[in-house]
Short mmCIF file of C-alpha atoms and ligand atoms in Angstrom, two decimals:
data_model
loop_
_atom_site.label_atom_id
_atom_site.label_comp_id
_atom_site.label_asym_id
_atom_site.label_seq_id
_atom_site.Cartn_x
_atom_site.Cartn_y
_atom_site.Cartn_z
CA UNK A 173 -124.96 -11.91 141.25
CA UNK A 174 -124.37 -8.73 139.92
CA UNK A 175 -126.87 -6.16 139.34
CA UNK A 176 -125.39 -3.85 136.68
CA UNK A 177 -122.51 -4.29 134.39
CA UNK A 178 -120.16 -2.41 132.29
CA UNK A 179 -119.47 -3.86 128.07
CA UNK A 180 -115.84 -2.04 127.85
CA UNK A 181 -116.27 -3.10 123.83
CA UNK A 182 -117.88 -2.19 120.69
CA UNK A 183 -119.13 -4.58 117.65
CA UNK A 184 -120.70 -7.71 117.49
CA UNK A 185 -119.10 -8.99 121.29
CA UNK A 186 -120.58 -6.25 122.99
CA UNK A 187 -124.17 -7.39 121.72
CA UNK A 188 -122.96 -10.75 122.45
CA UNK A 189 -122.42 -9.83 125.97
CA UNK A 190 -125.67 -7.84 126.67
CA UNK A 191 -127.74 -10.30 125.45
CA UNK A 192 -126.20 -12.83 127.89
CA UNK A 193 -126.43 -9.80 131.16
CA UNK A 194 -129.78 -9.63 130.00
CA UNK A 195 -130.68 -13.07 130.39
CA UNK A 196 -129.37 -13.09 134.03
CA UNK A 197 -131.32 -9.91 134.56
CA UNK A 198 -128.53 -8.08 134.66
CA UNK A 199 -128.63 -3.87 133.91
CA UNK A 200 -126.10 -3.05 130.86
CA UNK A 201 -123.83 -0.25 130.62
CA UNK A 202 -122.66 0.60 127.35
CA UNK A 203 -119.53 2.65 126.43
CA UNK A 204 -118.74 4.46 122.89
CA UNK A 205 -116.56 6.67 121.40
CA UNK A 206 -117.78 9.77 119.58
CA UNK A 207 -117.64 7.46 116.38
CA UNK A 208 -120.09 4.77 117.79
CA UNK A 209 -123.02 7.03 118.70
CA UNK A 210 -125.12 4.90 116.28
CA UNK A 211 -124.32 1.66 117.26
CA UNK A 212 -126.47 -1.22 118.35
CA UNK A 213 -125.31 -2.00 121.76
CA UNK A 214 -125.69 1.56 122.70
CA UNK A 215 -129.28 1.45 121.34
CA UNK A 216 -130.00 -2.04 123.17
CA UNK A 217 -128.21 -1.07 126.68
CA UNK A 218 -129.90 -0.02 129.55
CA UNK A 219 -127.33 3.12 129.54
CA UNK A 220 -124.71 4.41 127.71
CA UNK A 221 -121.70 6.94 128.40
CA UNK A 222 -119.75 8.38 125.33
CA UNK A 223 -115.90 7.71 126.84
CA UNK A 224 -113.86 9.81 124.23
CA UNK A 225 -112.89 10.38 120.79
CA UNK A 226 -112.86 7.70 118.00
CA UNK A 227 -109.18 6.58 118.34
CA UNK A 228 -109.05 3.36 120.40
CA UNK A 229 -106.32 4.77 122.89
CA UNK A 230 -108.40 7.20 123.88
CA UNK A 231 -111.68 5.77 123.95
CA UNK A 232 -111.98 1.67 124.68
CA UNK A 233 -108.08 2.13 125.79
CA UNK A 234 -109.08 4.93 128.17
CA UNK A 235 -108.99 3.34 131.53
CA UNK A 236 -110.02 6.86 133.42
CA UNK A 237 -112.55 6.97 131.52
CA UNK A 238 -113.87 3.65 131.53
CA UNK A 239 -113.70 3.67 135.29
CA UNK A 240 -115.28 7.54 135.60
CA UNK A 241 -118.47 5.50 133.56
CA UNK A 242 -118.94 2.79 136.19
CA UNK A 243 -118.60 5.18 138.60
CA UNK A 244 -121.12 7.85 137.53
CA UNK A 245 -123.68 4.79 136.33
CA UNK A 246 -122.87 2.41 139.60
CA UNK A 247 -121.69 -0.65 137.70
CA UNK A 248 -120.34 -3.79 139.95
CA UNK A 249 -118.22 -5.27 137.01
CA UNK A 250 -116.70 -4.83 133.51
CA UNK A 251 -116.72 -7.01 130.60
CA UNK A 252 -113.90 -6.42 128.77
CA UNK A 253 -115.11 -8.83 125.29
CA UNK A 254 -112.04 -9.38 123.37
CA UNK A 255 -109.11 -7.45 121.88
CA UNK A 256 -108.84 -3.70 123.74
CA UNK A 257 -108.70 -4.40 127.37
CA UNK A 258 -109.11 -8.10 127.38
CA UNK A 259 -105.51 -9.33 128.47
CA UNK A 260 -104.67 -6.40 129.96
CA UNK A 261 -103.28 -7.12 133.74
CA UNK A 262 -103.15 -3.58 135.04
CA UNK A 263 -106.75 -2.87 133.94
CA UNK A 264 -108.24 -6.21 135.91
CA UNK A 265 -105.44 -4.94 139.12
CA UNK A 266 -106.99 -1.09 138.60
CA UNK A 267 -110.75 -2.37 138.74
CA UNK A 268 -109.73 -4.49 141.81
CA UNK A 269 -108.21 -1.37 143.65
CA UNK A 270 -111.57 0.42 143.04
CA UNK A 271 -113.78 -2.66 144.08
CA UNK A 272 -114.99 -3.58 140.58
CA UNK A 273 -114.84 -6.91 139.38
CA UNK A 274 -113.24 -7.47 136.36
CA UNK A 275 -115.11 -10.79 134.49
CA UNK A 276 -112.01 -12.16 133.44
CA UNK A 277 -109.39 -14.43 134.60
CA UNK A 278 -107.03 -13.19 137.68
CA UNK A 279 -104.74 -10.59 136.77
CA UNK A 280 -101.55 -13.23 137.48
CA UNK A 281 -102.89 -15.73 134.90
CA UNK A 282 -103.50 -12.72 132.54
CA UNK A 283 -99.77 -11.89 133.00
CA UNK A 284 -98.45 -15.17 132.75
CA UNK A 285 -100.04 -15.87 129.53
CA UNK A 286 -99.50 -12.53 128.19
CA UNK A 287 -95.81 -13.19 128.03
CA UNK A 288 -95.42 -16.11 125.58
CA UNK A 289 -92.29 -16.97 126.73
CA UNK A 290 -93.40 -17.52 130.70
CA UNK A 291 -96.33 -19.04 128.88
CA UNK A 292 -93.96 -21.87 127.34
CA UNK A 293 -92.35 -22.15 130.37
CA UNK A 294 -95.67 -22.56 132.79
CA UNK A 295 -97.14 -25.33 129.83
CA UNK A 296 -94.15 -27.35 130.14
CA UNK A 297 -94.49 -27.61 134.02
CA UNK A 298 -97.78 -28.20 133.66
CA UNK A 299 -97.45 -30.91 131.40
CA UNK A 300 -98.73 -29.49 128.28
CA UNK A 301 -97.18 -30.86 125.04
CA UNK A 302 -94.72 -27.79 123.49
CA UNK A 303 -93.20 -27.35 120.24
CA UNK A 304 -89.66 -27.40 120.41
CA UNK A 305 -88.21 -24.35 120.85
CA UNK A 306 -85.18 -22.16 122.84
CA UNK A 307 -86.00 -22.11 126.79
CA UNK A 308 -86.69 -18.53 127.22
CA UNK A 309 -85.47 -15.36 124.78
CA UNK A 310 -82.87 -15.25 122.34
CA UNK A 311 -80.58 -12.46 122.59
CA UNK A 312 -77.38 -13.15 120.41
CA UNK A 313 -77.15 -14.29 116.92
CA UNK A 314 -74.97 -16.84 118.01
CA UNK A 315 -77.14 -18.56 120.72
CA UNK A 316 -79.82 -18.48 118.33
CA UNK A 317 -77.94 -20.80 115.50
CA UNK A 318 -77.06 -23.00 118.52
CA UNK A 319 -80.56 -23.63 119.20
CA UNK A 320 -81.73 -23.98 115.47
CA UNK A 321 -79.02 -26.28 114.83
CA UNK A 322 -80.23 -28.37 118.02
CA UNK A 323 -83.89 -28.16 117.10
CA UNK A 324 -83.41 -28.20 113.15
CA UNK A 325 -84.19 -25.62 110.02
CA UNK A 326 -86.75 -24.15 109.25
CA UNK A 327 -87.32 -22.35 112.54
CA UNK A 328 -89.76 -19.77 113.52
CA UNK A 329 -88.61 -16.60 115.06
CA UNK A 330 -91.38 -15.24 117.21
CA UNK A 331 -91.97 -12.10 119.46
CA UNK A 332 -92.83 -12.77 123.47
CA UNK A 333 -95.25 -9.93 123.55
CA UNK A 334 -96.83 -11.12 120.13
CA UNK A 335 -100.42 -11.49 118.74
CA UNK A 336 -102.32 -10.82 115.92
CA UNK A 337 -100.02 -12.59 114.06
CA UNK A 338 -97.20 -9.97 114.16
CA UNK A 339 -93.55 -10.15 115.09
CA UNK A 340 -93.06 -13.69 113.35
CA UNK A 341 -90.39 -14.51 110.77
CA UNK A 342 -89.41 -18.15 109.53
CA UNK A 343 -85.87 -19.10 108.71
CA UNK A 344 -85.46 -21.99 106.74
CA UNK A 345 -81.50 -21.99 106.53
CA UNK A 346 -78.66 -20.74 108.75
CA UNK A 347 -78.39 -17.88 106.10
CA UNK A 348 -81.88 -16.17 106.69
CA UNK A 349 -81.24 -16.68 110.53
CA UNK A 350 -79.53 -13.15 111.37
CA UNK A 351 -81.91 -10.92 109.29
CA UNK A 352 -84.74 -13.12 110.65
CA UNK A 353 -83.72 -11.97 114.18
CA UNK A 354 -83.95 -8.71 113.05
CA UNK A 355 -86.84 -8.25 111.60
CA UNK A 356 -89.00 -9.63 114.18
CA UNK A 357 -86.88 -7.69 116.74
CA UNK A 358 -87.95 -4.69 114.75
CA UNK A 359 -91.49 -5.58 114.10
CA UNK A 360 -91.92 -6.74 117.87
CA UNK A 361 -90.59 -3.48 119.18
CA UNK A 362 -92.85 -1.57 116.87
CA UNK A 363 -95.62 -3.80 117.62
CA UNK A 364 -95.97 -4.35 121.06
CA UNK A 365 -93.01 -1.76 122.91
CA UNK A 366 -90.67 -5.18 123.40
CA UNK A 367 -88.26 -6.45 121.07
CA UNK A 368 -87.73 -9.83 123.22
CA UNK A 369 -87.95 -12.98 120.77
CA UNK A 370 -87.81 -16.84 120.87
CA UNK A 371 -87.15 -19.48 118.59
CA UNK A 372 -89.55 -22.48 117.71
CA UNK A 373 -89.37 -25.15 115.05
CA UNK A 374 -91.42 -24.41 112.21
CA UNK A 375 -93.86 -26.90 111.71
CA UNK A 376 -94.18 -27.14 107.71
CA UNK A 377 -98.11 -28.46 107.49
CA UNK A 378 -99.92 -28.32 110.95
CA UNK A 379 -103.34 -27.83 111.98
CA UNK A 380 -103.85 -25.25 114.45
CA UNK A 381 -106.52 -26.85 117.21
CA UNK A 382 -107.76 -24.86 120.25
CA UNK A 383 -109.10 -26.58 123.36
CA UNK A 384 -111.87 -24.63 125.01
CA UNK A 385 -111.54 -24.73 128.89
CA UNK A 386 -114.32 -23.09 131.77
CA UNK A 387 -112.67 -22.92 135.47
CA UNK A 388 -114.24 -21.39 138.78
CA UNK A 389 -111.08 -20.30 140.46
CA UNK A 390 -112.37 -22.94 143.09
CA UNK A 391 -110.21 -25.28 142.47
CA UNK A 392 -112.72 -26.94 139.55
CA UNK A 393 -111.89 -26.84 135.99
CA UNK A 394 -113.24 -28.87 132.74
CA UNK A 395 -112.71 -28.65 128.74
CA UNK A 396 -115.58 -28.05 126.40
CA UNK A 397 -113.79 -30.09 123.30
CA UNK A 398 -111.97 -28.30 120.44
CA UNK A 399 -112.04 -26.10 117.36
CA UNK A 400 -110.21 -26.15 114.40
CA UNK A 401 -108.80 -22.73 112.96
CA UNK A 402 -106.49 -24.11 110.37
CA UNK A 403 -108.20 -22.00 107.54
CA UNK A 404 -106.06 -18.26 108.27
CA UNK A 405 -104.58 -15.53 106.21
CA UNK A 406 -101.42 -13.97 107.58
CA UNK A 407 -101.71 -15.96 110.86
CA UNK A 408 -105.61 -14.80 111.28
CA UNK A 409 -107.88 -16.73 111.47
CA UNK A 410 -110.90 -16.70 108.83
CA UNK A 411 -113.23 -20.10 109.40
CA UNK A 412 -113.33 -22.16 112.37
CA UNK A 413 -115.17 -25.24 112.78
CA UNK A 414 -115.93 -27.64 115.89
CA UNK A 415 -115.50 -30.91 116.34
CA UNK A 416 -111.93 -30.78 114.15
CA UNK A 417 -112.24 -33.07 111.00
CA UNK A 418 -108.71 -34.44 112.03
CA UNK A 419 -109.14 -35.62 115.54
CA UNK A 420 -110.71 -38.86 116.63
CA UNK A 421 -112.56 -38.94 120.28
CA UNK A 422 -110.00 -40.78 121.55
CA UNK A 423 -107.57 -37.54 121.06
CA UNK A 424 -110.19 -34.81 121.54
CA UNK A 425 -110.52 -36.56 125.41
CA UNK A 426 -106.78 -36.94 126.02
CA UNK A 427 -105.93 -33.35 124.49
CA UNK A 428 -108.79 -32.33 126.54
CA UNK A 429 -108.58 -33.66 130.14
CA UNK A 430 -104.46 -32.64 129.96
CA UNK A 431 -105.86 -28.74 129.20
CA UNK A 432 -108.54 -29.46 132.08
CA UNK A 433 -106.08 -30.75 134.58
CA UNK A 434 -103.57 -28.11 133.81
CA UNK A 435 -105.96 -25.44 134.41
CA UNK A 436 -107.14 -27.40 137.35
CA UNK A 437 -103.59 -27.20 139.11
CA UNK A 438 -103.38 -23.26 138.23
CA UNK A 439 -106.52 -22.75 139.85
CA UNK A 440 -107.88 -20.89 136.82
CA UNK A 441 -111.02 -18.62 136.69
CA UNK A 442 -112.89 -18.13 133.98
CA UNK A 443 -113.10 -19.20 129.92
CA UNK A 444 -109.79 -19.53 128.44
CA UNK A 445 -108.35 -21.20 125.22
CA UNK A 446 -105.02 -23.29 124.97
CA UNK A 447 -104.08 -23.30 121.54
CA UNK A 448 -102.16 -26.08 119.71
CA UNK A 449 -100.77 -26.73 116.60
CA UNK A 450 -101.53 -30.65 115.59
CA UNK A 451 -99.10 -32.46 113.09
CA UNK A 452 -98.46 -36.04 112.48
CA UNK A 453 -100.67 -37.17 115.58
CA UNK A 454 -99.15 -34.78 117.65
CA UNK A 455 -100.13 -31.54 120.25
CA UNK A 456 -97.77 -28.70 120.31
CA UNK A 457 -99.04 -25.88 122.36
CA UNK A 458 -98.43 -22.11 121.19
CA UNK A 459 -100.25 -20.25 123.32
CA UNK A 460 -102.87 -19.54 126.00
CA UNK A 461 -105.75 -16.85 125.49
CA UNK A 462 -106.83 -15.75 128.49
CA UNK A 463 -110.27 -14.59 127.18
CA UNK A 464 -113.82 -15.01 125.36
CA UNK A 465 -112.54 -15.85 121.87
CA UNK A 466 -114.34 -14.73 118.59
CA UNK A 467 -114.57 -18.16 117.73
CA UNK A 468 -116.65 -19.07 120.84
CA UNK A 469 -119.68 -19.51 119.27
CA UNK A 470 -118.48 -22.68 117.65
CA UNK A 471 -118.39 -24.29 120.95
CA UNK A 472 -122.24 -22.81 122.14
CA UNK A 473 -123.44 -24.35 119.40
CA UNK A 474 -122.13 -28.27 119.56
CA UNK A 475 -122.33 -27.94 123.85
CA UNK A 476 -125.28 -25.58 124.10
CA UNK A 477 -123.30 -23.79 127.03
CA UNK A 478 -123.97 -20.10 126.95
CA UNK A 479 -120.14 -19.07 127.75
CA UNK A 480 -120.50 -15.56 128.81
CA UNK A 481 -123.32 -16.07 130.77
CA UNK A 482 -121.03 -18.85 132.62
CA UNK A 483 -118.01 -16.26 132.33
CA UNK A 484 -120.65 -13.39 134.75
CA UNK A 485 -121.40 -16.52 137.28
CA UNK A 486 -117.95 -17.30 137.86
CA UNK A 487 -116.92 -13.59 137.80
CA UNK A 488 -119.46 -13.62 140.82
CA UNK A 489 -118.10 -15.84 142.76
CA UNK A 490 -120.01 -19.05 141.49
CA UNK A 491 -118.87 -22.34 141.68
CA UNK A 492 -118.65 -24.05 138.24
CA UNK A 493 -122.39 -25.79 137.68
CA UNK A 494 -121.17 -28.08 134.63
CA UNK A 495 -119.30 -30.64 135.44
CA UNK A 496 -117.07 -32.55 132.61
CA UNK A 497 -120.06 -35.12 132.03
CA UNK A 498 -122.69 -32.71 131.38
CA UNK A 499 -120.16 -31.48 128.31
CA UNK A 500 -121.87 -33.77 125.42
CA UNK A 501 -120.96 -32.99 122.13
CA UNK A 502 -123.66 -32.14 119.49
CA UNK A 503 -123.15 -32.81 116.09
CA UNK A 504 -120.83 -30.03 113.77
CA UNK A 505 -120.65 -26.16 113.93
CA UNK A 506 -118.48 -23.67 111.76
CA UNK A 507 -118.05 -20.34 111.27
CA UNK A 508 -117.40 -17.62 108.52
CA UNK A 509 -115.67 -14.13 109.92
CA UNK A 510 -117.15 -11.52 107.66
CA UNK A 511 -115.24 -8.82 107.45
CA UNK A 512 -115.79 -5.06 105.54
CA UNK A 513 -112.88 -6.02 103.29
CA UNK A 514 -112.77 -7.39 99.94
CA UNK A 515 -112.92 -10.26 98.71
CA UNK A 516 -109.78 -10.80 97.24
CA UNK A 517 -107.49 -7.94 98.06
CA UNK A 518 -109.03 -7.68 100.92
CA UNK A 519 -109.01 -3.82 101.02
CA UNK A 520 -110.69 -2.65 103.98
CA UNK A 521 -114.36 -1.37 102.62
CA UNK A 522 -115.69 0.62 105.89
CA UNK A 523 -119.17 3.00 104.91
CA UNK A 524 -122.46 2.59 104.50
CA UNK A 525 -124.41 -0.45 104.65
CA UNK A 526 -127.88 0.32 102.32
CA UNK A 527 -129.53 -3.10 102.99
CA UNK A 528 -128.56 -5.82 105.06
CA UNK A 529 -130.88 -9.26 104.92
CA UNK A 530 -129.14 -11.57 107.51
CA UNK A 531 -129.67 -15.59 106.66
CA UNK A 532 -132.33 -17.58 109.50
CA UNK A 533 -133.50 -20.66 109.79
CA UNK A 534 -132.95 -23.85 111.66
CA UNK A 535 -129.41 -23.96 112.91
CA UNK A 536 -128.03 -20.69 111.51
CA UNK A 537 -126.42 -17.94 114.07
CA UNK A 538 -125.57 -14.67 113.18
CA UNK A 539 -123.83 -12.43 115.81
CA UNK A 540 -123.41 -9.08 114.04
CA UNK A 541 -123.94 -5.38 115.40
CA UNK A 542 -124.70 -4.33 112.00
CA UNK A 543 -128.30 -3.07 110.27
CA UNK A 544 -129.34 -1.65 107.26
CA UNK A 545 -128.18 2.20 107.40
CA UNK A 546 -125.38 1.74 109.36
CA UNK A 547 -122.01 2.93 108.55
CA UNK A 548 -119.18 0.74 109.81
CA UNK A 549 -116.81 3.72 110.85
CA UNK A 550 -112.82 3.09 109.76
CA UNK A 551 -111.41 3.35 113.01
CA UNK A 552 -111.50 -0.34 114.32
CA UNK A 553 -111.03 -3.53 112.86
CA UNK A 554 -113.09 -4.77 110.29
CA UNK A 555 -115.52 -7.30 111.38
CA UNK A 556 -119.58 -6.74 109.75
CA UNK A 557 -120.33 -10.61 111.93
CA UNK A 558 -120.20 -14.19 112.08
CA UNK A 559 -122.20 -16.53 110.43
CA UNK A 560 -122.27 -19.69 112.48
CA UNK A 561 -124.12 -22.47 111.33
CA UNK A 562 -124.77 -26.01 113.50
CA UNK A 563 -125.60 -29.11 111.85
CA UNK A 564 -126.19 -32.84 112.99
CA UNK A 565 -123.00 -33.72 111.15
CA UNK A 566 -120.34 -31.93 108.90
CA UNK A 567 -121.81 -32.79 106.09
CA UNK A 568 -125.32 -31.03 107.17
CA UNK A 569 -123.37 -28.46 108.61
CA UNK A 570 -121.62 -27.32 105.22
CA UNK A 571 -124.51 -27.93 103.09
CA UNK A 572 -126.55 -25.40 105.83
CA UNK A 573 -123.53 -22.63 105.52
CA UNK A 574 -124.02 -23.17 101.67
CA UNK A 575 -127.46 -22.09 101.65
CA UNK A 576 -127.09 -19.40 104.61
CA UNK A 577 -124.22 -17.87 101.86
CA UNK A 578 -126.10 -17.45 99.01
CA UNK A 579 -128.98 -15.79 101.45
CA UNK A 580 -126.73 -13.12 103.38
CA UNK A 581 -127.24 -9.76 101.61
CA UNK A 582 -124.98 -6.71 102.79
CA UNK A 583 -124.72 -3.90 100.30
CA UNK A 584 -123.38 -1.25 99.96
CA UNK A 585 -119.83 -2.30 101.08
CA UNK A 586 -117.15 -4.77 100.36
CA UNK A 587 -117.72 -7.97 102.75
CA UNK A 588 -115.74 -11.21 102.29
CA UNK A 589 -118.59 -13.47 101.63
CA UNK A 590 -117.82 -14.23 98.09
CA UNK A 591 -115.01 -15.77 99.38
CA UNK A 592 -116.74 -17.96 101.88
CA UNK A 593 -119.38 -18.98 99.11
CA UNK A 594 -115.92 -20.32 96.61
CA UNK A 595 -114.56 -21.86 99.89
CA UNK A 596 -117.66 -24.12 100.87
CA UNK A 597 -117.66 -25.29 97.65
CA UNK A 598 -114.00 -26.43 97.77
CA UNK A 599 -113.79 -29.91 97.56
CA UNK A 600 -110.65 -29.63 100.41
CA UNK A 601 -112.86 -28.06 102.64
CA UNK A 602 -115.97 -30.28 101.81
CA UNK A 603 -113.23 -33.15 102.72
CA UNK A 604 -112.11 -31.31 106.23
CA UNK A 605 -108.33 -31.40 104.46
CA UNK A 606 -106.44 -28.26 105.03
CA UNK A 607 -103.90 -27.02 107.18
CA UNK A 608 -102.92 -23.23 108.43
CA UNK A 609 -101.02 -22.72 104.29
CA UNK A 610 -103.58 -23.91 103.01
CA UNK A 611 -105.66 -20.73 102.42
CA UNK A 612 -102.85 -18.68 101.23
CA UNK A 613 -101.81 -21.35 98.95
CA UNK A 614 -105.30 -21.35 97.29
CA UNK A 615 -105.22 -17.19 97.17
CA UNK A 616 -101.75 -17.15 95.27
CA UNK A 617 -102.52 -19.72 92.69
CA UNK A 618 -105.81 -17.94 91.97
CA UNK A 619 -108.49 -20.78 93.77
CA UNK A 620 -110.42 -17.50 94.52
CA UNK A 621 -112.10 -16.21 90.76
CA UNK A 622 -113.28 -12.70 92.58
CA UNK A 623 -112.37 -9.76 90.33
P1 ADP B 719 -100.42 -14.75 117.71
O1 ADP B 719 -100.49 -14.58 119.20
O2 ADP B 719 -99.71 -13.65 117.02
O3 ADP B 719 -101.75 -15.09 117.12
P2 ADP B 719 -99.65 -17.60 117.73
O4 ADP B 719 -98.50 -18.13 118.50
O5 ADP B 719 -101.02 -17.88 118.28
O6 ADP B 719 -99.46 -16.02 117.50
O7 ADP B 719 -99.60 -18.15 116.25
C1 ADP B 719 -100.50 -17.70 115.26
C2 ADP B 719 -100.42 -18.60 114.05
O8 ADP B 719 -99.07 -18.59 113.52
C3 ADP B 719 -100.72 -20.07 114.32
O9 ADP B 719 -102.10 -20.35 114.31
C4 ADP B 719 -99.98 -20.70 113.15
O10 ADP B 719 -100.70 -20.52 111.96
C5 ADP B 719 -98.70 -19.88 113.03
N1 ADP B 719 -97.60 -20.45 113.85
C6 ADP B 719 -97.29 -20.15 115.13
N2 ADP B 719 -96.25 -20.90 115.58
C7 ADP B 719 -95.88 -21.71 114.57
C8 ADP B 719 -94.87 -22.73 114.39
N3 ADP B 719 -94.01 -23.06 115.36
N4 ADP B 719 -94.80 -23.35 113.18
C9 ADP B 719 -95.65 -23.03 112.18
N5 ADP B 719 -96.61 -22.07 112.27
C10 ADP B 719 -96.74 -21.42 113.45
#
């Protein structure tokens, strides 16, 4: 095991992952920019070395300086959280060259997914449902009406270097098809430095359902069921919830073990997520995330699996300890992102927090960086925490995040929990019936009564 790690993150995930180092008795290196003196995982880490000025590129993005601080404070291994470094295959290759281990996936699988159109490609072999699509980029207007002719209108036009949403345009008729092409072209190449595109069907009313899956890199891989991120504004998501309201065991197993055995057959190490959008009974996979997700705590709370801590013992070499029977499934968890935003324009409100009461009691989790007297600096994105609640069943569950709502105090600032408080109350929501419009629609026809 390792005896001192590196948190190559900021926010609520770098708390996340100290507290799991410091379970393991692991020593904690925190990083910062200039902008981040102040925050909590520098005051909770065993060290801390200021790596640059606030802009991301040259702070968390600074890969000098991120390895100058593990070598000046003898760190074995980086955690790179999420977003940043995360899916970065040259940083995991660059750590290697300089003997650290990087507690992630291997750098190959990090490439492979990272391209969604090898992604597609590498599903299909491994027998992963996929929605129907062109085989690999589009680069002519001409091939592309060939292949939404063959697969049908609407189709979605959608970046291969994409994330966060970004770089995707629907076309619901031959007409929009050409200036769809070049918008996403456009936005990709902005975006991401690649203007290289593919074509999908556009699914009018799916869910989108993410299968949570734990390999050793030994050869040994298993599934920790699903969660359901239907609820999203501009392809984000905003509430997550675990098991998903619209699958029956039966499907949560099969959609399961074919995730497990694919991962199984790559010989994949570490936690990863193989996302799906679900429509009329049916899987369609999107994409892989090579990573600890935001919405991980969904599945710590109905598995009781600490995943980061099982993230470091793989990273170190460890054989997988869970095997796919110890995975039982524990009654309902779901999850609120609260953001510095507001509620209904959804502004971003960075600044001072004056008083912060978080909500406690039994099954109520919140992982949040943030305390009264803190100011959430406007540099990064705009996460204050997540409230995850766990309940013996949905219905327990909801009725929990009700009351943990109306507790959560954060002043000072903007947040988006007004909106969470209007959607538990939704009788959709109370009902587990929404897809990924389904929160726009409600925004646009004024569901949401927030001035
Ligand atoms: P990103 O990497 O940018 O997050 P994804 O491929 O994961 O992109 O898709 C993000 C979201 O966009 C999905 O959760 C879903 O809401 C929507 N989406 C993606 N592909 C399709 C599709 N073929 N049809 C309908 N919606 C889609």
């Amino acid at each position: 095991m390792f005896d001192k790690i590196l948190i190559a993150n900021r926010g609520e995930i770098a708390l996340r992952i100290l507290r799991a180092a410091k379970e393991l008795g692991i020593a904690t290196v925190a990083v910062h920019s200039t902008a981040d003196a102040d925050a909590m995982h520098v005051k909770l880490a065993d060290e801390s070395v200021c790596i640059g000025p606030p802009p991301a590129r040259d702070s968390y993005l600074n890969i000098p300086a991120l390895l100058s601080a593990c070598e000046i404070t003898g760190a074995e291994a980086v955690h790179p959280g999420y977003g940043f470094l995360a899916e970065n295959a040259r940083f995991a290759e660059i750590l290697a060259e300089h003997q650290i281990e990087f507690i992630g996936p291997k750098a190959e699988h990090i490439r492979l997914m990272g391209d969604k159109i090898e992604a597609k490609r590498t599903a299909k072999r491994l027998n992963i449902p996929c929605v129907p699509g062109s085989e690999g980029a589009i680069y002519t207007n001409e091939d592309a009406q060939q292949v939404a002719e063959e697969i049908g209108f609407p189709v979605l036009v959608k970046a291969a270097s994409g994330g966060g949403g970004r770089g995707m345009k629907v076309a619901r008729t031959a007409d929009d098809l050409p200036n769809a092409l070049a918008t996403a072209r456009s936005e990709a190449k902005a975006a991401f430095g690649d203007d290289a595109v593919y074509l999908e069907k556009y699914l009018d009313k799916p869910r989108h359902i993410e299968v949570q899956i734990l390999g050793d890199g030994h050869g040994q891989a298993i599934h920790l069921g699903e969660r359901d991120c239907s609820l999203q504004r501009r392809h984000q998501k905003v509430f997550e919830e675990g098991p998903s309201p619209a699958l029956n065991s039966s499907q949560r197993e099969e959609i399961g073990e074919i995730c497990a055995a694919a991962m199984r057959e790559l010989n994949y190490k570490g936690v990863g997520t193989i996302e799906f959008l679900y429509e009329d009974g049916r899987f369609y996979f999107i994409e892989m995330n090579t990573r600890i997700q935001v919405e991980h705590p969904v599945t710590e709370m109905i598995t009781g699996f600490d995943l980061v801590n099982e993230q470091i013992k793989i990273a170190a070499g460890s054989p997988l300890c869970i095997s796919q029977r110890d995975v039982i499934l524990f009654g309902h968890a779901i999850e609120c992102r609260i953001n510095a935003e507001h509620p209904s324009s959804f502004r971003p409100s960075p600044g001072k927090i004056d008083y912060y009461h978080p909500p406690g009691g039994l099954g109520v989790r919140v992982d949040s960086a943030a305390y009264a007297g803190y100011t959430i600096p406007p540099y990064y994105d705009s996460l204050v925490g997540k409230l995850i609640v766990h309940g013996r069943t949905r219905t327990e569950a909801l009725m929990r995040l009700r009351r943990s709502l109306d507790e959560f105090i954060v002043d000072g600032i903007d947040t988006t929990i007004p909106l969470f408080r209007t959607l538990v109350r939704n009788a959709d929501i109370q009902n587990g019936i929404y897809d990924i419009h389904w929160l726009e629609k409600f925004l646009a026809t004024g569901g949401l009564d927030i001035a």
